[in-house]
């Protein structure tokens, strides 16, 4: 089992480049099922979740070409299998994103139930309700969602999400592109990745308006054609490396990124005392060798503070000056990193969906274990600020969401090795 060995205590200084957004690439890969023409996707991050999705499409009969700079060409004209098997779905819950496209194009889909994960139950009831609103019939048999369109096609309808769901919105939007008639999605997710998927679908001939707002309208069309689309930069990867600069009182610039995707996060970096500067495609933070000030965080749907940055801010608050309260409003169990940080000397108390942090002068290195994607990144960040050596175990979680994390951190001067 690979591990990361980190010797902390040094300010990170330097520049790195953000990769393509994982959570934009995954739905766009699934959207390739909506057409028999080739779909070309550029700026795809080289991550485990992307290769898992490519394997899933390959199993269905899709042909995938990957060129030297990792641009993908996917041709699903020969897809003959409409099943997403358990052994792939359980390693990546985002596999649920093939449900909408398979139903829209083939009128059937057998998708394994993903099962829970470290951060919570992760139900798919909203995905099911959304597909049923378009006329699909879904039964659950032997751990599989068996979806069928009795009429052989989906019919446009109005659907309101009672809880904002990113992949739920994406699944419904994709299914609606080929439904007969108009679909209106209310209380839709406004994440930039939803907008990026809509942009790609519109290039493929879909007629979607309102993406990025809480109400999205989709006029169904008969078919979609191929297109070329470059994914947006990864805002969470960007925020994670900026957080590494702040926790070590250093100076980090991330380029090829989008500052406008991170307003709520940059506001908090400012509150912590960082000098935050931005350009059209870059963001820099400079702590000017000061210790960050503790800040209160409340996560919520975009454009509120992103839940995927909560663990990283817990790490900074662990060594910041003062007391802070973190409230996690999206997932019911996203504090696994807190238990590991306590072993590094953090003073944190969990009470239901809040964590109270009392900033400490320093953390000390310790052997810690990663549990989910963002929690593991927060342990790496905490280790960069800790005195002494930290070994982070089970780093396959990290490789799911961060491209070559140790190489990018080494570019910033970190003492980190993969062992
Ligand atoms: C997406 O997950 C992201 N994944 C997550 O990123 C991210 O944390 C999450 O959105 C919230 O922003 C991808 O985009 C691939 P949700 P998703 O449906 O769509 C409840 C990462 O680190 N819910 O927006 O699965 C759910 O339990 C990952 O990259 C239902 O109740 O999240 C949660 O409390 C982790 N029923 C809330 O909605 C449903 O059918 C928001 O979940 C679906 C969701």
mmCIF file with all atom_site columns, C-alpha atoms in Angstrom, residues 7-123:
data_model
loop_
_atom_site.group_PDB
_atom_site.id
_atom_site.type_symbol
_atom_site.label_atom_id
_atom_site.label_alt_id
_atom_site.label_comp_id
_atom_site.label_asym_id
_atom_site.label_entity_id
_atom_site.label_seq_id
_atom_site.pdbx_PDB_ins_code
_atom_site.Cartn_x
_atom_site.Cartn_y
_atom_site.Cartn_z
_atom_site.occupancy
_atom_site.B_iso_or_equiv
_atom_site.pdbx_formal_charge
_atom_site.auth_seq_id
_atom_site.auth_comp_id
_atom_site.auth_asym_id
_atom_site.auth_atom_id
_atom_site.pdbx_PDB_model_num
ATOM 1   C CA . UNK A 1 7   ? 8.394   16.406 6.856   1.00 0.00 ? 7   UNK A CA 1
ATOM 2   C CA . UNK A 1 8   ? 6.528   19.607 7.761   1.00 0.00 ? 8   UNK A CA 1
ATOM 3   C CA . UNK A 1 9   ? 7.433   23.049 9.111   1.00 0.00 ? 9   UNK A CA 1
ATOM 4   C CA . UNK A 1 10  ? 8.564   24.839 5.916   1.00 0.00 ? 10  UNK A CA 1
ATOM 5   C CA . UNK A 1 11  ? 6.611   27.691 4.237   1.00 0.00 ? 11  UNK A CA 1
ATOM 6   C CA . UNK A 1 12  ? 5.461   26.657 0.718   1.00 0.00 ? 12  UNK A CA 1
ATOM 7   C CA . UNK A 1 13  ? 6.521   29.124 -1.958  1.00 0.00 ? 13  UNK A CA 1
ATOM 8   C CA . UNK A 1 14  ? 6.003   28.862 -5.723  1.00 0.00 ? 14  UNK A CA 1
ATOM 9   C CA . UNK A 1 15  ? 3.611   28.444 -8.651  1.00 0.00 ? 15  UNK A CA 1
ATOM 10  C CA . UNK A 1 16  ? 1.638   25.455 -9.902  1.00 0.00 ? 16  UNK A CA 1
ATOM 11  C CA . UNK A 1 17  ? -0.909  24.776 -12.615 1.00 0.00 ? 17  UNK A CA 1
ATOM 12  C CA . UNK A 1 18  ? -4.452  23.600 -11.866 1.00 0.00 ? 18  UNK A CA 1
ATOM 13  C CA . UNK A 1 19  ? -5.634  20.448 -13.663 1.00 0.00 ? 19  UNK A CA 1
ATOM 14  C CA . UNK A 1 20  ? -9.027  19.963 -15.315 1.00 0.00 ? 20  UNK A CA 1
ATOM 15  C CA . UNK A 1 21  ? -11.975 19.593 -12.937 1.00 0.00 ? 21  UNK A CA 1
ATOM 16  C CA . UNK A 1 22  ? -12.667 15.987 -11.875 1.00 0.00 ? 22  UNK A CA 1
ATOM 17  C CA . UNK A 1 23  ? -16.320 16.799 -11.165 1.00 0.00 ? 23  UNK A CA 1
ATOM 18  C CA . UNK A 1 24  ? -16.753 18.324 -14.625 1.00 0.00 ? 24  UNK A CA 1
ATOM 19  C CA . UNK A 1 25  ? -14.931 15.520 -16.473 1.00 0.00 ? 25  UNK A CA 1
ATOM 20  C CA . UNK A 1 26  ? -17.013 12.722 -14.883 1.00 0.00 ? 26  UNK A CA 1
ATOM 21  C CA . UNK A 1 27  ? -20.485 13.912 -16.036 1.00 0.00 ? 27  UNK A CA 1
ATOM 22  C CA . UNK A 1 28  ? -19.093 14.962 -19.435 1.00 0.00 ? 28  UNK A CA 1
ATOM 23  C CA . UNK A 1 29  ? -17.631 11.468 -19.910 1.00 0.00 ? 29  UNK A CA 1
ATOM 24  C CA . UNK A 1 30  ? -21.093 10.051 -19.123 1.00 0.00 ? 30  UNK A CA 1
ATOM 25  C CA . UNK A 1 31  ? -22.655 12.510 -21.627 1.00 0.00 ? 31  UNK A CA 1
ATOM 26  C CA . UNK A 1 32  ? -20.692 10.758 -24.401 1.00 0.00 ? 32  UNK A CA 1
ATOM 27  C CA . UNK A 1 33  ? -23.339 7.992  -24.160 1.00 0.00 ? 33  UNK A CA 1
ATOM 28  C CA . UNK A 1 34  ? -25.955 10.428 -25.532 1.00 0.00 ? 34  UNK A CA 1
ATOM 29  C CA . UNK A 1 35  ? -24.611 10.345 -29.090 1.00 0.00 ? 35  UNK A CA 1
ATOM 30  C CA . UNK A 1 36  ? -23.238 7.812  -31.568 1.00 0.00 ? 36  UNK A CA 1
ATOM 31  C CA . UNK A 1 37  ? -20.769 10.445 -32.821 1.00 0.00 ? 37  UNK A CA 1
ATOM 32  C CA . UNK A 1 38  ? -17.286 10.826 -31.290 1.00 0.00 ? 38  UNK A CA 1
ATOM 33  C CA . UNK A 1 39  ? -17.033 13.252 -28.349 1.00 0.00 ? 39  UNK A CA 1
ATOM 34  C CA . UNK A 1 40  ? -13.609 14.860 -27.808 1.00 0.00 ? 40  UNK A CA 1
ATOM 35  C CA . UNK A 1 41  ? -12.829 16.023 -24.262 1.00 0.00 ? 41  UNK A CA 1
ATOM 36  C CA . UNK A 1 42  ? -9.706  18.090 -23.511 1.00 0.00 ? 42  UNK A CA 1
ATOM 37  C CA . UNK A 1 43  ? -8.006  19.147 -20.239 1.00 0.00 ? 43  UNK A CA 1
ATOM 38  C CA . UNK A 1 44  ? -9.095  15.882 -18.578 1.00 0.00 ? 44  UNK A CA 1
ATOM 39  C CA . UNK A 1 45  ? -7.279  15.296 -15.252 1.00 0.00 ? 45  UNK A CA 1
ATOM 40  C CA . UNK A 1 46  ? -5.246  12.080 -14.950 1.00 0.00 ? 46  UNK A CA 1
ATOM 41  C CA . UNK A 1 47  ? -7.116  10.608 -11.973 1.00 0.00 ? 47  UNK A CA 1
ATOM 42  C CA . UNK A 1 48  ? -8.304  7.209  -10.802 1.00 0.00 ? 48  UNK A CA 1
ATOM 43  C CA . UNK A 1 49  ? -11.970 8.273  -11.042 1.00 0.00 ? 49  UNK A CA 1
ATOM 44  C CA . UNK A 1 50  ? -11.448 9.229  -14.701 1.00 0.00 ? 50  UNK A CA 1
ATOM 45  C CA . UNK A 1 51  ? -9.812  5.891  -15.563 1.00 0.00 ? 51  UNK A CA 1
ATOM 46  C CA . UNK A 1 52  ? -12.626 4.095  -13.697 1.00 0.00 ? 52  UNK A CA 1
ATOM 47  C CA . UNK A 1 53  ? -15.214 5.927  -15.810 1.00 0.00 ? 53  UNK A CA 1
ATOM 48  C CA . UNK A 1 54  ? -13.273 5.139  -18.993 1.00 0.00 ? 54  UNK A CA 1
ATOM 49  C CA . UNK A 1 55  ? -13.218 1.463  -17.947 1.00 0.00 ? 55  UNK A CA 1
ATOM 50  C CA . UNK A 1 56  ? -16.976 1.592  -17.320 1.00 0.00 ? 56  UNK A CA 1
ATOM 51  C CA . UNK A 1 57  ? -17.664 3.042  -20.789 1.00 0.00 ? 57  UNK A CA 1
ATOM 52  C CA . UNK A 1 58  ? -15.289 0.504  -22.326 1.00 0.00 ? 58  UNK A CA 1
ATOM 53  C CA . UNK A 1 59  ? -17.190 -2.347 -20.650 1.00 0.00 ? 59  UNK A CA 1
ATOM 54  C CA . UNK A 1 60  ? -20.372 -1.069 -22.303 1.00 0.00 ? 60  UNK A CA 1
ATOM 55  C CA . UNK A 1 61  ? -18.754 -1.222 -25.714 1.00 0.00 ? 61  UNK A CA 1
ATOM 56  C CA . UNK A 1 62  ? -17.496 2.358  -26.018 1.00 0.00 ? 62  UNK A CA 1
ATOM 57  C CA . UNK A 1 63  ? -14.259 2.972  -27.946 1.00 0.00 ? 63  UNK A CA 1
ATOM 58  C CA . UNK A 1 64  ? -11.871 5.367  -26.202 1.00 0.00 ? 64  UNK A CA 1
ATOM 59  C CA . UNK A 1 65  ? -8.739  6.938  -27.742 1.00 0.00 ? 65  UNK A CA 1
ATOM 60  C CA . UNK A 1 66  ? -6.328  8.840  -25.500 1.00 0.00 ? 66  UNK A CA 1
ATOM 61  C CA . UNK A 1 67  ? -3.745  11.111 -27.115 1.00 0.00 ? 67  UNK A CA 1
ATOM 62  C CA . UNK A 1 68  ? -0.363  12.153 -25.639 1.00 0.00 ? 68  UNK A CA 1
ATOM 63  C CA . UNK A 1 69  ? -1.666  15.181 -23.750 1.00 0.00 ? 69  UNK A CA 1
ATOM 64  C CA . UNK A 1 70  ? -4.471  13.063 -22.330 1.00 0.00 ? 70  UNK A CA 1
ATOM 65  C CA . UNK A 1 71  ? -7.225  14.393 -24.604 1.00 0.00 ? 71  UNK A CA 1
ATOM 66  C CA . UNK A 1 72  ? -9.945  11.770 -24.887 1.00 0.00 ? 72  UNK A CA 1
ATOM 67  C CA . UNK A 1 73  ? -11.968 10.773 -27.938 1.00 0.00 ? 73  UNK A CA 1
ATOM 68  C CA . UNK A 1 74  ? -14.952 8.620  -27.023 1.00 0.00 ? 74  UNK A CA 1
ATOM 69  C CA . UNK A 1 75  ? -17.088 6.835  -29.600 1.00 0.00 ? 75  UNK A CA 1
ATOM 70  C CA . UNK A 1 76  ? -20.177 5.109  -28.196 1.00 0.00 ? 76  UNK A CA 1
ATOM 71  C CA . UNK A 1 77  ? -21.742 4.110  -31.530 1.00 0.00 ? 77  UNK A CA 1
ATOM 72  C CA . UNK A 1 78  ? -21.142 0.444  -30.710 1.00 0.00 ? 78  UNK A CA 1
ATOM 73  C CA . UNK A 1 79  ? -22.445 0.435  -27.121 1.00 0.00 ? 79  UNK A CA 1
ATOM 74  C CA . UNK A 1 80  ? -24.400 -2.783 -26.578 1.00 0.00 ? 80  UNK A CA 1
ATOM 75  C CA . UNK A 1 81  ? -24.419 -3.158 -22.798 1.00 0.00 ? 81  UNK A CA 1
ATOM 76  C CA . UNK A 1 82  ? -26.458 -0.875 -20.554 1.00 0.00 ? 82  UNK A CA 1
ATOM 77  C CA . UNK A 1 83  ? -25.105 -2.092 -17.235 1.00 0.00 ? 83  UNK A CA 1
ATOM 78  C CA . UNK A 1 84  ? -22.883 -0.395 -14.669 1.00 0.00 ? 84  UNK A CA 1
ATOM 79  C CA . UNK A 1 85  ? -21.498 -3.328 -12.613 1.00 0.00 ? 85  UNK A CA 1
ATOM 80  C CA . UNK A 1 86  ? -21.086 -3.314 -8.825  1.00 0.00 ? 86  UNK A CA 1
ATOM 81  C CA . UNK A 1 87  ? -17.331 -3.786 -8.814  1.00 0.00 ? 87  UNK A CA 1
ATOM 82  C CA . UNK A 1 88  ? -16.902 -0.469 -10.638 1.00 0.00 ? 88  UNK A CA 1
ATOM 83  C CA . UNK A 1 89  ? -19.759 1.469  -9.030  1.00 0.00 ? 89  UNK A CA 1
ATOM 84  C CA . UNK A 1 90  ? -18.641 0.671  -5.480  1.00 0.00 ? 90  UNK A CA 1
ATOM 85  C CA . UNK A 1 91  ? -15.247 2.256  -6.179  1.00 0.00 ? 91  UNK A CA 1
ATOM 86  C CA . UNK A 1 92  ? -16.827 5.381  -7.630  1.00 0.00 ? 92  UNK A CA 1
ATOM 87  C CA . UNK A 1 93  ? -20.289 6.589  -6.724  1.00 0.00 ? 93  UNK A CA 1
ATOM 88  C CA . UNK A 1 94  ? -20.305 9.029  -9.620  1.00 0.00 ? 94  UNK A CA 1
ATOM 89  C CA . UNK A 1 95  ? -21.018 5.980  -11.836 1.00 0.00 ? 95  UNK A CA 1
ATOM 90  C CA . UNK A 1 96  ? -24.681 6.834  -11.142 1.00 0.00 ? 96  UNK A CA 1
ATOM 91  C CA . UNK A 1 97  ? -24.163 9.502  -13.830 1.00 0.00 ? 97  UNK A CA 1
ATOM 92  C CA . UNK A 1 98  ? -24.613 6.888  -16.604 1.00 0.00 ? 98  UNK A CA 1
ATOM 93  C CA . UNK A 1 99  ? -28.250 6.355  -15.536 1.00 0.00 ? 99  UNK A CA 1
ATOM 94  C CA . UNK A 1 100 ? -29.709 9.411  -17.299 1.00 0.00 ? 100 UNK A CA 1
ATOM 95  C CA . UNK A 1 101 ? -27.741 9.081  -20.564 1.00 0.00 ? 101 UNK A CA 1
ATOM 96  C CA . UNK A 1 102 ? -28.420 5.307  -20.880 1.00 0.00 ? 102 UNK A CA 1
ATOM 97  C CA . UNK A 1 103 ? -32.161 5.829  -20.333 1.00 0.00 ? 103 UNK A CA 1
ATOM 98  C CA . UNK A 1 104 ? -32.304 8.732  -22.783 1.00 0.00 ? 104 UNK A CA 1
ATOM 99  C CA . UNK A 1 105 ? -30.457 6.956  -25.609 1.00 0.00 ? 105 UNK A CA 1
ATOM 100 C CA . UNK A 1 106 ? -31.343 3.262  -25.095 1.00 0.00 ? 106 UNK A CA 1
ATOM 101 C CA . UNK A 1 107 ? -34.514 3.378  -22.964 1.00 0.00 ? 107 UNK A CA 1
ATOM 102 C CA . UNK A 1 108 ? -32.912 1.077  -20.387 1.00 0.00 ? 108 UNK A CA 1
ATOM 103 C CA . UNK A 1 109 ? -30.194 1.008  -17.725 1.00 0.00 ? 109 UNK A CA 1
ATOM 104 C CA . UNK A 1 110 ? -29.061 -1.397 -15.004 1.00 0.00 ? 110 UNK A CA 1
ATOM 105 C CA . UNK A 1 111 ? -26.935 0.558  -12.543 1.00 0.00 ? 111 UNK A CA 1
ATOM 106 C CA . UNK A 1 112 ? -25.611 -1.044 -9.373  1.00 0.00 ? 112 UNK A CA 1
ATOM 107 C CA . UNK A 1 113 ? -26.617 0.780  -6.210  1.00 0.00 ? 113 UNK A CA 1
ATOM 108 C CA . UNK A 1 114 ? -23.431 2.589  -5.138  1.00 0.00 ? 114 UNK A CA 1
ATOM 109 C CA . UNK A 1 115 ? -23.674 1.828  -1.435  1.00 0.00 ? 115 UNK A CA 1
ATOM 110 C CA . UNK A 1 116 ? -22.563 4.300  1.215   1.00 0.00 ? 116 UNK A CA 1
ATOM 111 C CA . UNK A 1 117 ? -19.128 5.800  1.556   1.00 0.00 ? 117 UNK A CA 1
ATOM 112 C CA . UNK A 1 118 ? -16.994 7.326  4.303   1.00 0.00 ? 118 UNK A CA 1
ATOM 113 C CA . UNK A 1 119 ? -18.721 10.730 4.232   1.00 0.00 ? 119 UNK A CA 1
ATOM 114 C CA . UNK A 1 120 ? -22.275 9.483  4.465   1.00 0.00 ? 120 UNK A CA 1
ATOM 115 C CA . UNK A 1 121 ? -25.174 7.371  3.244   1.00 0.00 ? 121 UNK A CA 1
ATOM 116 C CA . UNK A 1 122 ? -25.180 9.081  -0.163  1.00 0.00 ? 122 UNK A CA 1
ATOM 117 C CA . UNK A 1 123 ? -28.754 8.049  -1.153  1.00 0.00 ? 123 UNK A CA 1
#
